Each structure stands twice: as structure tokens, then as C-alpha cells.
Coordinates of C-alpha atoms in Angstrom, one line a residue:
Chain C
X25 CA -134.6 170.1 13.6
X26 CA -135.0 173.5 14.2
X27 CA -138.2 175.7 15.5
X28 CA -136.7 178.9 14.2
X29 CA -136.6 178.9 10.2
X30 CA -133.6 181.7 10.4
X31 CA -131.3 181.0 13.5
X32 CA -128.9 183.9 14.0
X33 CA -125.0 183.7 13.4
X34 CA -122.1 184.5 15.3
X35 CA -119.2 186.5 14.0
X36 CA -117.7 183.3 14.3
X37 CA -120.3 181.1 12.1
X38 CA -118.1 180.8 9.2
X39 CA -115.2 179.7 11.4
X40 CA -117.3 176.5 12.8
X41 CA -118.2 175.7 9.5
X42 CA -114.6 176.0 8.1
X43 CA -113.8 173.6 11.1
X44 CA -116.5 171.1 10.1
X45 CA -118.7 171.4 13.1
X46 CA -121.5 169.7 13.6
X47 CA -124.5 172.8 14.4
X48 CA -127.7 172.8 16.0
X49 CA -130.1 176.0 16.9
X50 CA -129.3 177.4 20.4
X51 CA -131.3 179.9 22.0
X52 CA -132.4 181.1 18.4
X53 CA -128.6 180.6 17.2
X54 CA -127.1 178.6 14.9
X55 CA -124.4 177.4 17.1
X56 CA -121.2 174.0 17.0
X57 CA -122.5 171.3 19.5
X58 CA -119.2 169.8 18.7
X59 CA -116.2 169.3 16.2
X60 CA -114.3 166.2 17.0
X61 CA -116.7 165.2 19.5
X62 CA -118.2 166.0 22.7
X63 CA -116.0 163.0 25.1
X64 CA -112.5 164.7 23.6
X65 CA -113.6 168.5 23.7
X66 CA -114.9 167.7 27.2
X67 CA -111.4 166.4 28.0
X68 CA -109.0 169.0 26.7
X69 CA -111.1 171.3 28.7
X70 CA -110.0 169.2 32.2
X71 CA -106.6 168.5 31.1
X72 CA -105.2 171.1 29.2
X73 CA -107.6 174.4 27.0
X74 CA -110.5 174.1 24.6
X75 CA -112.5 177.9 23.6
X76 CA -116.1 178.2 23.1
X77 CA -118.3 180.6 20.7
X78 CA -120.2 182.6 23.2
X79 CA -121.0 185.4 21.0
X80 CA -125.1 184.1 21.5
X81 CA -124.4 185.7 25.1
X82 CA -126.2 188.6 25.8
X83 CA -124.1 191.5 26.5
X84 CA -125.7 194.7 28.3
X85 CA -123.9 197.7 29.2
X86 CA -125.6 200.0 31.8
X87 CA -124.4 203.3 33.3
X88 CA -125.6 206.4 35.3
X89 CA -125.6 208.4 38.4
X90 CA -128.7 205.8 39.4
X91 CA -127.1 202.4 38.1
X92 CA -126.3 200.9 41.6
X93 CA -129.2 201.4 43.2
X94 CA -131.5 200.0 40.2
X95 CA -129.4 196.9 39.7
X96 CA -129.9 196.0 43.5
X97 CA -133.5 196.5 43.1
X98 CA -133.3 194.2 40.1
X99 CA -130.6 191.8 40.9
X100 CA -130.5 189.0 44.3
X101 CA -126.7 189.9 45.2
X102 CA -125.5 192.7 46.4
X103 CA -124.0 195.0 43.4
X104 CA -122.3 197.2 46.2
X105 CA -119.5 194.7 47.5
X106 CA -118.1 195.3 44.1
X107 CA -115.4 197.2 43.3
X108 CA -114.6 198.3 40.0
X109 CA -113.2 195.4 38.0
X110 CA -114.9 193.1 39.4
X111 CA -118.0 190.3 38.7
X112 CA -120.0 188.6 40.2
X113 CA -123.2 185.8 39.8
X114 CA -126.2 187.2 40.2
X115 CA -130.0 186.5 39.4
X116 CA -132.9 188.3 38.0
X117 CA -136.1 187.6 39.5
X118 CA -139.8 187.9 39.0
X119 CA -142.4 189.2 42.1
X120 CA -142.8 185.4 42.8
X121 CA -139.2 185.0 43.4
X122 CA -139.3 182.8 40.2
X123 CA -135.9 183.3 38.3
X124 CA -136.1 185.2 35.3
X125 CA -132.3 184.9 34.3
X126 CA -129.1 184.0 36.1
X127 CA -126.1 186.6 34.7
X128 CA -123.0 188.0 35.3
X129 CA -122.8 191.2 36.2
X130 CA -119.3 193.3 36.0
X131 CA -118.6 196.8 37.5
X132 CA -116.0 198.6 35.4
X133 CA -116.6 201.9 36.9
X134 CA -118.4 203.5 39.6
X135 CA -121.5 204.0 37.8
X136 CA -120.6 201.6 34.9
X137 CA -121.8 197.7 34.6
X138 CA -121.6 195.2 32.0
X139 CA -123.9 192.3 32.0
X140 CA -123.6 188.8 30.3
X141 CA -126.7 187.2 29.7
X142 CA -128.1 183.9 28.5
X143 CA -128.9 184.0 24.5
X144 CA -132.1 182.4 25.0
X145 CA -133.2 185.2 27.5
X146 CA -131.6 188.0 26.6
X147 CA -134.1 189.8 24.6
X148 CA -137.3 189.0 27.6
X149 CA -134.1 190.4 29.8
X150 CA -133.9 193.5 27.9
X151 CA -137.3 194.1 27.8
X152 CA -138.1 193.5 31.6
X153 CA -134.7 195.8 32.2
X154 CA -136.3 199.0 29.9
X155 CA -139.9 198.2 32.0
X156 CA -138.1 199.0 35.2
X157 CA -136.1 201.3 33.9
X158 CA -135.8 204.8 35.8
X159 CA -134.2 208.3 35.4
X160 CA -130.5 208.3 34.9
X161 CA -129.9 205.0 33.7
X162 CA -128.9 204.3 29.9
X163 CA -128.9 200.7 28.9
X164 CA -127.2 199.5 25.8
X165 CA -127.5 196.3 23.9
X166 CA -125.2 195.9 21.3
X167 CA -126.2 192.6 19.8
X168 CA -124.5 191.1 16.7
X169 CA -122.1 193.9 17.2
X170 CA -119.7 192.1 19.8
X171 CA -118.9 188.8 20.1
X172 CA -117.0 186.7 22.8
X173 CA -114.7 183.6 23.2
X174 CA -114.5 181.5 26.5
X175 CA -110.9 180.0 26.7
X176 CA -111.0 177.6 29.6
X177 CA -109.3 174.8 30.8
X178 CA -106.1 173.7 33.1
X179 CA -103.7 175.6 30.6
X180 CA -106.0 178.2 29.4
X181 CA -104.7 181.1 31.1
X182 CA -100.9 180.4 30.4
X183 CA -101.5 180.3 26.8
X184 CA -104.3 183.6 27.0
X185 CA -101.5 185.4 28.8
X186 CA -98.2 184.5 26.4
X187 CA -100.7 184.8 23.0
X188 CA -102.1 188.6 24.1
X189 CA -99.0 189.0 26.1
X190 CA -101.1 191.0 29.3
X191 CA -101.7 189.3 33.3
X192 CA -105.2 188.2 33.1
X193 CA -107.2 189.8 36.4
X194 CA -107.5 187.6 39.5
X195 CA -110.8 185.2 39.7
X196 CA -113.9 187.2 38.9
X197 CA -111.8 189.9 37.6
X198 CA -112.3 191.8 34.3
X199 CA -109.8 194.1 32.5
X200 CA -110.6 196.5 30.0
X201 CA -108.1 196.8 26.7
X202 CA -109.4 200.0 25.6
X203 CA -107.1 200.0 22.4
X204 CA -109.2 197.3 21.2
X205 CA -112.5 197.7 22.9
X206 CA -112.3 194.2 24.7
X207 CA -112.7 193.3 27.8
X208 CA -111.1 189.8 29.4
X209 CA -113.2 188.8 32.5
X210 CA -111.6 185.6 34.7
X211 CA -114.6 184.0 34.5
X212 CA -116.1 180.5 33.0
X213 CA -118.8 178.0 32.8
X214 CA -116.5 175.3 33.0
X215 CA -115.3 174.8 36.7
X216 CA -111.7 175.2 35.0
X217 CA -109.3 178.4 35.7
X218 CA -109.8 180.8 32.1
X219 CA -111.3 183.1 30.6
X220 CA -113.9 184.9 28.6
X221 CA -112.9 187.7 25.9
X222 CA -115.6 190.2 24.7
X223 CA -114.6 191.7 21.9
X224 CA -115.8 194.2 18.7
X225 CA -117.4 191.0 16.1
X226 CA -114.6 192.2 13.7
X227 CA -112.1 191.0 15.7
X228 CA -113.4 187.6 16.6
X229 CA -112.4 185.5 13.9
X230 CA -108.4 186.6 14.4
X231 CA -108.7 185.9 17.5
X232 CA -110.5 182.1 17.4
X233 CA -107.5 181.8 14.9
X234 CA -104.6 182.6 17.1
X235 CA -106.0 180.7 19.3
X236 CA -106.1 177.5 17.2
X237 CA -102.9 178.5 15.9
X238 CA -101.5 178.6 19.8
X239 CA -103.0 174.8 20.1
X240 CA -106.3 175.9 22.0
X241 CA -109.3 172.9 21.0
X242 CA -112.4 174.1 19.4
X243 CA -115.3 172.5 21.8
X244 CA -118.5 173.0 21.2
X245 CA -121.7 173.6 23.3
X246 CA -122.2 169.5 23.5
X247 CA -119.5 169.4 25.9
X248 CA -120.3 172.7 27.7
X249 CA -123.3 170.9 29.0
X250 CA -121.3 167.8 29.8
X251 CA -118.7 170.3 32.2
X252 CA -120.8 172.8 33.7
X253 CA -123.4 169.8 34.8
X254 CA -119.8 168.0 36.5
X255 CA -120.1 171.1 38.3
X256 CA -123.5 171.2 39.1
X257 CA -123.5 174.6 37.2
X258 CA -127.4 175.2 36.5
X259 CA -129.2 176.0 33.2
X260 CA -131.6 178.4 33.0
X261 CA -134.2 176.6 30.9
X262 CA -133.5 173.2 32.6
X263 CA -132.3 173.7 36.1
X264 CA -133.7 177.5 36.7
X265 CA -137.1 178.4 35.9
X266 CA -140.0 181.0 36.3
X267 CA -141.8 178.8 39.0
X268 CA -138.4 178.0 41.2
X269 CA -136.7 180.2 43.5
X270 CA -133.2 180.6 43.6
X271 CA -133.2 179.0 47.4
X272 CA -134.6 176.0 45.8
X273 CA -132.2 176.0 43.1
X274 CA -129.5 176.0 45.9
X275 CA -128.5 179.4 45.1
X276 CA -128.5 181.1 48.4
X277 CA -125.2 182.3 48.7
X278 CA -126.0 184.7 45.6
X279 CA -129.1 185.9 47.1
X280 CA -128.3 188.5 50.0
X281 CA -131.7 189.4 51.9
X282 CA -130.6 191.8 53.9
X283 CA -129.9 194.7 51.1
X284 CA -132.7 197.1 50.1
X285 CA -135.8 195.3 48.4
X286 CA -135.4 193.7 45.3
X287 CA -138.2 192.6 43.0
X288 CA -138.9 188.6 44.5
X289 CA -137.3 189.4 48.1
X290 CA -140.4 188.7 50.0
X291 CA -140.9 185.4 48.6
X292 CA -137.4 184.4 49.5
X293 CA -137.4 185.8 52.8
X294 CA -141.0 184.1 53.8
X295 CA -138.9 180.7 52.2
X296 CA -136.1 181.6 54.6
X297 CA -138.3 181.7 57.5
X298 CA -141.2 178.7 56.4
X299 CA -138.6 176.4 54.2
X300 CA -138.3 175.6 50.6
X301 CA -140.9 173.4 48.7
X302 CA -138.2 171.6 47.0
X303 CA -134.6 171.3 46.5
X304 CA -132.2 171.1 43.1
X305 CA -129.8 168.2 44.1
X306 CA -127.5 166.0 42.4
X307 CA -127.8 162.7 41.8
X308 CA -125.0 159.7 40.1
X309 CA -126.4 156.9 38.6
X310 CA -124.6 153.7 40.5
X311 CA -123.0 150.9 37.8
X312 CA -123.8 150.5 34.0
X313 CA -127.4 152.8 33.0
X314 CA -128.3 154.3 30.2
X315 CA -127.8 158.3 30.6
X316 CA -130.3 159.9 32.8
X317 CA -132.1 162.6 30.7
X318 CA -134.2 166.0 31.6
X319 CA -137.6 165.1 32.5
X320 CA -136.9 161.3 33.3
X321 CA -139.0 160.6 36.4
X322 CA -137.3 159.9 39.7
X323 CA -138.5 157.9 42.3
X324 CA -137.7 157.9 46.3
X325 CA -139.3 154.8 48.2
X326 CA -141.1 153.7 45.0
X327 CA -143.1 157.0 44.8
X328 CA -142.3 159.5 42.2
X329 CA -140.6 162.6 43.7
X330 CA -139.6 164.7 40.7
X331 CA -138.2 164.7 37.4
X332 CA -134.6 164.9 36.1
X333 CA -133.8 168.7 35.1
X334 CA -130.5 168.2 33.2
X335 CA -128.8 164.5 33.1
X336 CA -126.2 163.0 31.0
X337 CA -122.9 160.8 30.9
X338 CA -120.3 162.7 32.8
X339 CA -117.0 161.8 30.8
X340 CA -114.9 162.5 33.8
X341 CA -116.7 159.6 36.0
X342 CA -118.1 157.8 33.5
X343 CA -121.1 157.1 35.2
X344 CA -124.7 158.9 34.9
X345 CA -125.1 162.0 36.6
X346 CA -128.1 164.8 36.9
X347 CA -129.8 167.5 39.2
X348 CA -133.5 167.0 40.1
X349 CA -135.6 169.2 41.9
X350 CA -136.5 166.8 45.1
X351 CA -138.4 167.0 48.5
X352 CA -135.8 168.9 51.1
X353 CA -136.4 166.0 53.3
X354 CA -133.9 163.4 50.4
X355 CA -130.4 164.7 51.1
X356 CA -126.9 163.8 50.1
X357 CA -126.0 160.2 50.4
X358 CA -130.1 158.9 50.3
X359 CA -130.9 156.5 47.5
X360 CA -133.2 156.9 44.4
X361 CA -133.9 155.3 41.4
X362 CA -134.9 157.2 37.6
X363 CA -137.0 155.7 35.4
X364 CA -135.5 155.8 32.2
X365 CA -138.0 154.0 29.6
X366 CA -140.2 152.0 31.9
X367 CA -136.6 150.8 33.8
X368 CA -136.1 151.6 37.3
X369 CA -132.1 152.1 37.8
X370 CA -130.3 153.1 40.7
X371 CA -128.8 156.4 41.8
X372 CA -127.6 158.4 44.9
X373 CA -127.5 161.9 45.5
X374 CA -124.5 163.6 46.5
X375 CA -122.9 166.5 47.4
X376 CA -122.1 169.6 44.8
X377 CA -119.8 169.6 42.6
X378 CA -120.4 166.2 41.2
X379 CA -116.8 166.6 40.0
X380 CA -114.4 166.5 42.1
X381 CA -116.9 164.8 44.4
X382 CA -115.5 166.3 48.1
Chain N
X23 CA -118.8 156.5 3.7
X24 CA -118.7 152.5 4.0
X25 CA -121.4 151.1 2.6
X26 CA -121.1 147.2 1.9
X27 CA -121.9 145.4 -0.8
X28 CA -123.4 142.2 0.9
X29 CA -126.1 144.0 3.3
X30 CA -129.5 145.3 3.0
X31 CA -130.2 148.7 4.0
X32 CA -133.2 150.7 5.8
X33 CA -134.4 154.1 5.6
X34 CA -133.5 155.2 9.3
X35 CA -130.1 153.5 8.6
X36 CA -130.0 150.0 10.2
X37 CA -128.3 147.0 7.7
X38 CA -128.7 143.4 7.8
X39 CA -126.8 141.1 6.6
X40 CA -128.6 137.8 5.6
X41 CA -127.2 134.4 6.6
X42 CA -130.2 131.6 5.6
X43 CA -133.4 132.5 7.8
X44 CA -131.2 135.0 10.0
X45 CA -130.2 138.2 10.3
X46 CA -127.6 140.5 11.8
X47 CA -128.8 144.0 12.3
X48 CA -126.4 147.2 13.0
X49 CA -126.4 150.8 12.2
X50 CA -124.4 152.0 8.9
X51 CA -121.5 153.8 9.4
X52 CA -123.3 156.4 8.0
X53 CA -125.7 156.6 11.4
X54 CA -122.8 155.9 13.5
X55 CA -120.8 159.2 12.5
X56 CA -124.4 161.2 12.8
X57 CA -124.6 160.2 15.8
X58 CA -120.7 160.3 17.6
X59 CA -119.7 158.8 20.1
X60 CA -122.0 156.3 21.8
X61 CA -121.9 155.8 25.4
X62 CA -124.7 153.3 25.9
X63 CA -126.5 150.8 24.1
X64 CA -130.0 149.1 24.9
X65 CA -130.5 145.4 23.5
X66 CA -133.6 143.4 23.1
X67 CA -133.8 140.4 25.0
X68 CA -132.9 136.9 23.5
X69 CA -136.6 135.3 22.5
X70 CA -138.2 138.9 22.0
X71 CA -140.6 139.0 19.2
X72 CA -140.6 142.2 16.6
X73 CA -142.6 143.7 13.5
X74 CA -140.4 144.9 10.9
X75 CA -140.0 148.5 11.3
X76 CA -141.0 148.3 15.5
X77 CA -138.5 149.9 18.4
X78 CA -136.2 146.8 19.2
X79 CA -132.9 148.7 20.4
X80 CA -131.7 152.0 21.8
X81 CA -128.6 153.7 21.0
X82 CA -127.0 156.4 22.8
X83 CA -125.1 158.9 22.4
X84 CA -123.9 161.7 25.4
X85 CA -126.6 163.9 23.5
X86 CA -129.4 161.9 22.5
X87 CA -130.9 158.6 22.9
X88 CA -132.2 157.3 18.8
X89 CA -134.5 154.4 18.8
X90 CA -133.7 151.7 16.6
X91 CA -136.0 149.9 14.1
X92 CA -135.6 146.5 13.2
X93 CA -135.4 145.6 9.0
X94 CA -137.8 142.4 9.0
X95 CA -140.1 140.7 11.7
X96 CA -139.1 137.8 13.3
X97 CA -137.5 136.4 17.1
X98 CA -134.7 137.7 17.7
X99 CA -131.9 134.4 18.3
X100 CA -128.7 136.5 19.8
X101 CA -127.4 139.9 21.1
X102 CA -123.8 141.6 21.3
X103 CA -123.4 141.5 24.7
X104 CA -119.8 142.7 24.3
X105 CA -121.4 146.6 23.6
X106 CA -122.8 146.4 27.4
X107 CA -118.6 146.6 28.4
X108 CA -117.7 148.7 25.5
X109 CA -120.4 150.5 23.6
X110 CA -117.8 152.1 21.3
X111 CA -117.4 149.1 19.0
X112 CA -120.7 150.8 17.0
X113 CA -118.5 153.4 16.3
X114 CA -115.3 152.2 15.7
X115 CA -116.7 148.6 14.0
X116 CA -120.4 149.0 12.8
X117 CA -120.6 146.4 10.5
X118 CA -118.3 144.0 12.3
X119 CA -117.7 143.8 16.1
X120 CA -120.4 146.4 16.8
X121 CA -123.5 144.8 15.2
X122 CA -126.5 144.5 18.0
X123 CA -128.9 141.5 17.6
X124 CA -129.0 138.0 15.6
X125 CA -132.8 137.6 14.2
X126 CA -134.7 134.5 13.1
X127 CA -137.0 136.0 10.3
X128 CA -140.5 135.3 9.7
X129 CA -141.0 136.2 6.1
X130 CA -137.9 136.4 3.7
X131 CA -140.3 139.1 1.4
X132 CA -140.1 141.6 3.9
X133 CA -136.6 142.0 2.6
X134 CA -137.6 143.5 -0.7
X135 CA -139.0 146.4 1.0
X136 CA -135.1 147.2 2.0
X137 CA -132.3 149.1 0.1
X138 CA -129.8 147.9 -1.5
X139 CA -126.5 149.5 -1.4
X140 CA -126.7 151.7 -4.5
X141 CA -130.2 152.8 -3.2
X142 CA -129.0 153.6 0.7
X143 CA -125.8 155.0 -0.6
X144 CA -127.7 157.5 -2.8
X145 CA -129.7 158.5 -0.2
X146 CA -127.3 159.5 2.5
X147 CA -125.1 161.3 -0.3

């Protein structure tokens, strides 16, 4: 099942098992896919609050006189239009423009940012960060130190704020509880209002347990997939990738090419000015099919075009859905079919989110 | 876990349950719990032909699509079409309303090879 003969454990490890979760490896972590199961996590999320282990997450603090200006060499957005307590999406890019890692990156003071990272990349981050690195800039990486729960959902930040009794900050916002060394960012990976808690590891378990104890469902990383792909939320892995640019990927408004250079600029800006290869777009499968699946062909006109990049059954439509990186001539609304075992089946891409659809 | 007395069992967790020179073949209880909720089933067509242990069905589940393996070779004679409208009866009834094809078997010794229920139930323990 798994590659990696020693997966690494969460804070929170023994607190899946207690639960009975069902684990699989994750980015080399030994993470819950799911507890009840993926179609009722998936909906407590939508309708009311469901928390998520994301203590794989890498989580990078970096500080000094210099940290601005290296993060927007580094980073497509531009650090400067925050303000302190405040986030926002970002990416890291190689010379080709190719993403390295999409993150979030906080600012908590003037000269002090914290960055959440993907588990699978966070130690290739880390490295590429120190191989950059410059004077005046200290970088640390706390690892198996901190952990973090996501609480998200329609209810999630009513219960948040009555259980830890505190005003979570506005969207994008992070507040820091310097009593307990945590910091609560108004952030997600769900497309519901909530929040994610960083916290010392110690404290983790308490808090998972309050949590369940205020009715808040454990869901598992099953039906993360299933409600960050209703939002056309990508996946670096499976949607983002070394040899795709963040244009392609539909990721513009987080690139801003008119700041200083950043590492990858010039390839973005000669895709601003000579168009994009190819385009990540999302597709629903029309009627009763199978679920689409990454790497299932898709076809425009008979010919193959692409190849799925994440697909599954969205439990909110109940129908097919996936992203596929297309020709920029197929937009919104054009037909296609995806070969799933030999079978043609019909699809149409639409607009982002998949969920709502607009 | 439900494992019933009347059926024959195989390795990757499909029964049958014998009826003269037919067959009904599902996944155990057992298999259905391993693999949660299923959202989609793929059935053989009616008159299909299959070797004992070849692909004849897919099951799916909003993770993973699992190939299933028929017990015995033969023609397969019927299909559940009620899964294409509700999937969920291989969870909820494997061995009853969720069972997935009817097949005409060729040779009734290929159904020594099988488990019986002492043997499957001691191997998913």
C-alpha cells in the first residue's frame, strides 16, 4: 500500500486511530482518508462543521530586516499588499515558470511571515528556500513540533468562536494567541467559511477533543479531495506541476507581473504576451458514468486532447466532475468525452467553481 | 462480519452462491466495508463469456475503482440492473439485493478451488 516503510505521524495519530479511521500514507504521512465515510464527512462539511488533521502541512516561519523583498523574489503575488495579519495564496516557482508549490503565506509582523506548505513538498520547499537564501533572513521549520486542525464548514466558525470564546479575524485573517503559541488563520481548503488552528503538537489532541466534544465531525482527507475539487481548488501533484505555469493552471489573479522579478517571471510574462499552451478547465460528466479519474484520457472531436488531472464523484451534484489541462481554444460550455476503460462518456466543461455552478 | 453459510468464497472476496449449473456472484460484506461507499458499479453484458478468475465487473467507490474477478468460468445468464439506479445496495445488501451477475457455469470442479466459509472467514479475521 504504501511506498514509504515508516510514514510519519501527526500529534494527532493516536486520536484517528481511537476514532477507527480508516489511514493511508499521504505525502510520507500516515494520515485518516475517512472515519464514517467520505459521502457523510463531505456533507457535514457543506451543511454544518467537520475538522481535518493538517498537522502533515508544512509550516515555515521567516523573519528579518530582508524578508519582504526575498519572498517577492520567490513568491508570484505580491507580499507587500499585506498588512500585518493578513494571508494570502501564493506560488513558488522554478526559472521555467513551472510551479514548485502553491502556499499560504501570512504576515504577522512587518518583517515576520509564516508559511503553510504542502506535506508532500515541504522538505524540496525548504531546501530551495535555504538555496536562495540571503543575508538577514532566518527561516525556521519546526516540523513534528506544531501541529494544526482545519475546522470548516457552514457552522464552523460559530462553534470555533463560542468553544475558544475569541472573534475569529475577517477572511484571510490570522490572529495570534500568544498565551498558547497558536495562531487561528480564516482560511480553508474547503470553499466553506472556517478556520485553520496552528498550534504547539502538545496541545492538539485537547483541542481535536473539544472539538468532538462541541459536535464538530472528524473528516478525513477522502473527502477533502471530494470539496476542494467542487471548488476547483488545485492539487499540487495532480493539478500543479513542475512543467505547468500558473497561467495555465488558471492562476493568474495570484501572479502579479508587474512587481520586482521573481524567479519564473519571464516565462509568464512572454505567456502573457504569446498565450498559454494549455489550459486547467473543469469538466462534469453529463448522466450516469463511472467517476472520471486522474490520467483518464479526454477526447475533443474524437482526438485526444489531454488527460484528467484530478476527477471523482462530487457528492454535492452527484454527477462526475474533474479539471484537465485542455487546448485554450475548448472553453466553458464545449463538449468532450473521457475515456474511462476503453468507454467514451460524455462531459462538458464549465465554469469555476464546479460547485455552486454560477 | 457476515459470512454465510450457503456460499462459496474467493480469495479477492467475491461469493457465489450455487443454484444447479448457476451462479450468483457479489462481494462479501467483508469487501463491501473495505471499500465504503460505492457510487458506481460496472456490469458485464448478458451473453459475455469469462475464465474463472478473469475481470468481469467494476466496483466503485468515490476513491477507487477495484476490478472484480469472477469465481468459475462460464456465460454469464443475468445482471442486477437495479445497482445502475442505486449502487448502494452492495453496501447496504451484499448478499441479497446487491449481488451483480447470474452465471451459467462450464465446469462444476472449478468450485473446489473456492473457500468455504470457515476458510474465507479465517482469512479476513
Amino acid at each position: 500500500m504504501s511506498d514509504i516503510p515508516h510514514p510519519l505521524k501527526t500529534a494527532l495519530h493516536p486520536a484517528h486511530l481511537a476514532l477507527g479511521a480508516r489511514m493511508m500514507e499521504f505525502g510520507g504521512w500516515d494520515m485518516p482518508v475517512q472515519y464514517a465515510g467520505i459521502l457523510p464527512e463531505h456533507e457535514a462539511v457543506r451543511t454544518t462543521s467537520g475538522m481535518f488533521d493538517i498537522s502533515h502541512m508544512g509550516q515555515i516561519f521567516v523573519g528579518g530586516a530582508a524578508s519582504l523583498d526575498w519572498l517577492e523574489s520567490l513568491f508570484t503575488n505580491r507580499a507587500a499588499r499585506l498588512t500585518p495579519g493578513f494571508g494570502q495564496y501564493t506560488l513558488m516557482l522554478n526559472p521555467d515558470g513551472g510551479v514548485i508549490d502553491d502556499l499560504f503565506l501570512f504576515r504577522l509582523g512587518a518583517a515576520q511571515w509564516f508559511l503553510v506548505v504542502n506535506a508532500s513538498k515541504a522538505a524540496e520547499d525548504e531546501a530551495w528556500l535555504r538555496t536562495h537564501m540571503v543575508p538577514d533572513i532566518q527561516l525556521t521549520a519546526p516540523g513534528a513540533e506544531r501541529a494544526a486542525i482545519a475546522v470548516q464548514g457552514r457552522q464552523a466558525a460559530e462553534v470555533v468562536e463560542q468553544l475558544l470564546s475569541l472573534k475569529l479575524p475577517p477572511h484571510n485573517g490570522i490572529a495570534h494567541l500568544p498565551e498558547q503559541d497558536t495562531y487561528i488563520a480564516r482560511t480553508g481548503y474547503t470553499g466553506e467559511d472556517g478556520c485553520e488552528i496552528f498550534c504547539p503538537a502538545k496541545d492538539a489532541v485537547p483541542l481535536w477533543e473539544r472539538l468532538l466534544a462541541a459536535g464538530v465531525k472528524p473528516c478525513g482527507l477522502g473527502a477533502r479531495d471530494t470539496l476542494r475539487l467542487e471548488k476547483c481548488y488545485p492539487l499540487n501533484g495532480s493539478d500543479l506541476s513542475p512543467q505547468r505555469t500558473p497561467l495555465e493552471a488558471g492562476l493568474g489573479i495570484f501572479t502579479d507581473l508587474s512587481k520586482p522579478a521573481f524567479v519564473g517571471q519571464d516565462r509568464l510574462i512572454h505567456q502573457k504576451i504569446a498565450g498559454v499552451p494549455s489550459l486547467l478547465r473543469a469538466f462534469e460528466m453529463q448522466g450516469k458514468t463511472p467517476p472520471p479519474r486522474a490520467h483518464y484520457p479526454v477526447l475533443a472531436s474524437g482526438e485526444v486532447v489531454g488527460e484528467v488531472s484530478s476527477g471523482t464523484l462530487s457528492p454535492s451534484l452527484g454527477t462526475g466532475i474533474g479539471m484537465a489541462y485542455l487546448p485554450p481554444s475548448l472553453k466553458p460550455g464545449d463538449p468532450v468525452e473521457i475515456d474511462i476503460r476503453g468507454k467514451r462518456f460524455p462531459a462538458i466543461l464549465r465554469k469555476k467553481p464546479l460547485y455552486p455552478q454560477s | 462480519m457476515n459470512v454465510p453459510e450457503d456460499l462459496k468464497y474467493r480469495t479477492s472476496h467475491e461469493y457465489i452462491r450455487i443454484e444447479g449449473d448457476t451462479g450468483t456472484v457479489g462481494i462479501t460484506d467483508h469487501a463491501q466495508a473495505e471499500l465504503t461507499d460505492i457510487v458506481y458499479v460496472e456490469l458485464p453484458k448478458v451473453g459475455a463469456e469469462t475464465q474463472a478468475g478473469g475481470t468481469i465487473a467494476v466496483v466503485e467507490s468515490v476513491k477507487a475503482a477495484s476490478d472484480i474477478y469472477s469465481p468459475v468460468s462460464g456465460v454469464v445468464v443475468e445482471v442486477n440492473t437495479d445497482l445502475e439506479s442505486d449502487p448502494a445496495l452492495v453496501n447496504t445488501d451484499p448478499y441479497g439485493r446487491g449481488w451483480l451477475y447470474k452465471i451459467r457455469f462450464t465446469s462444476a470442479s472449478e468450485l473446489d478451488s473456492l473457500l468455504d466459509p470457515a476458510a474465507y472467514s479465517a482469512k479476513i479475521a
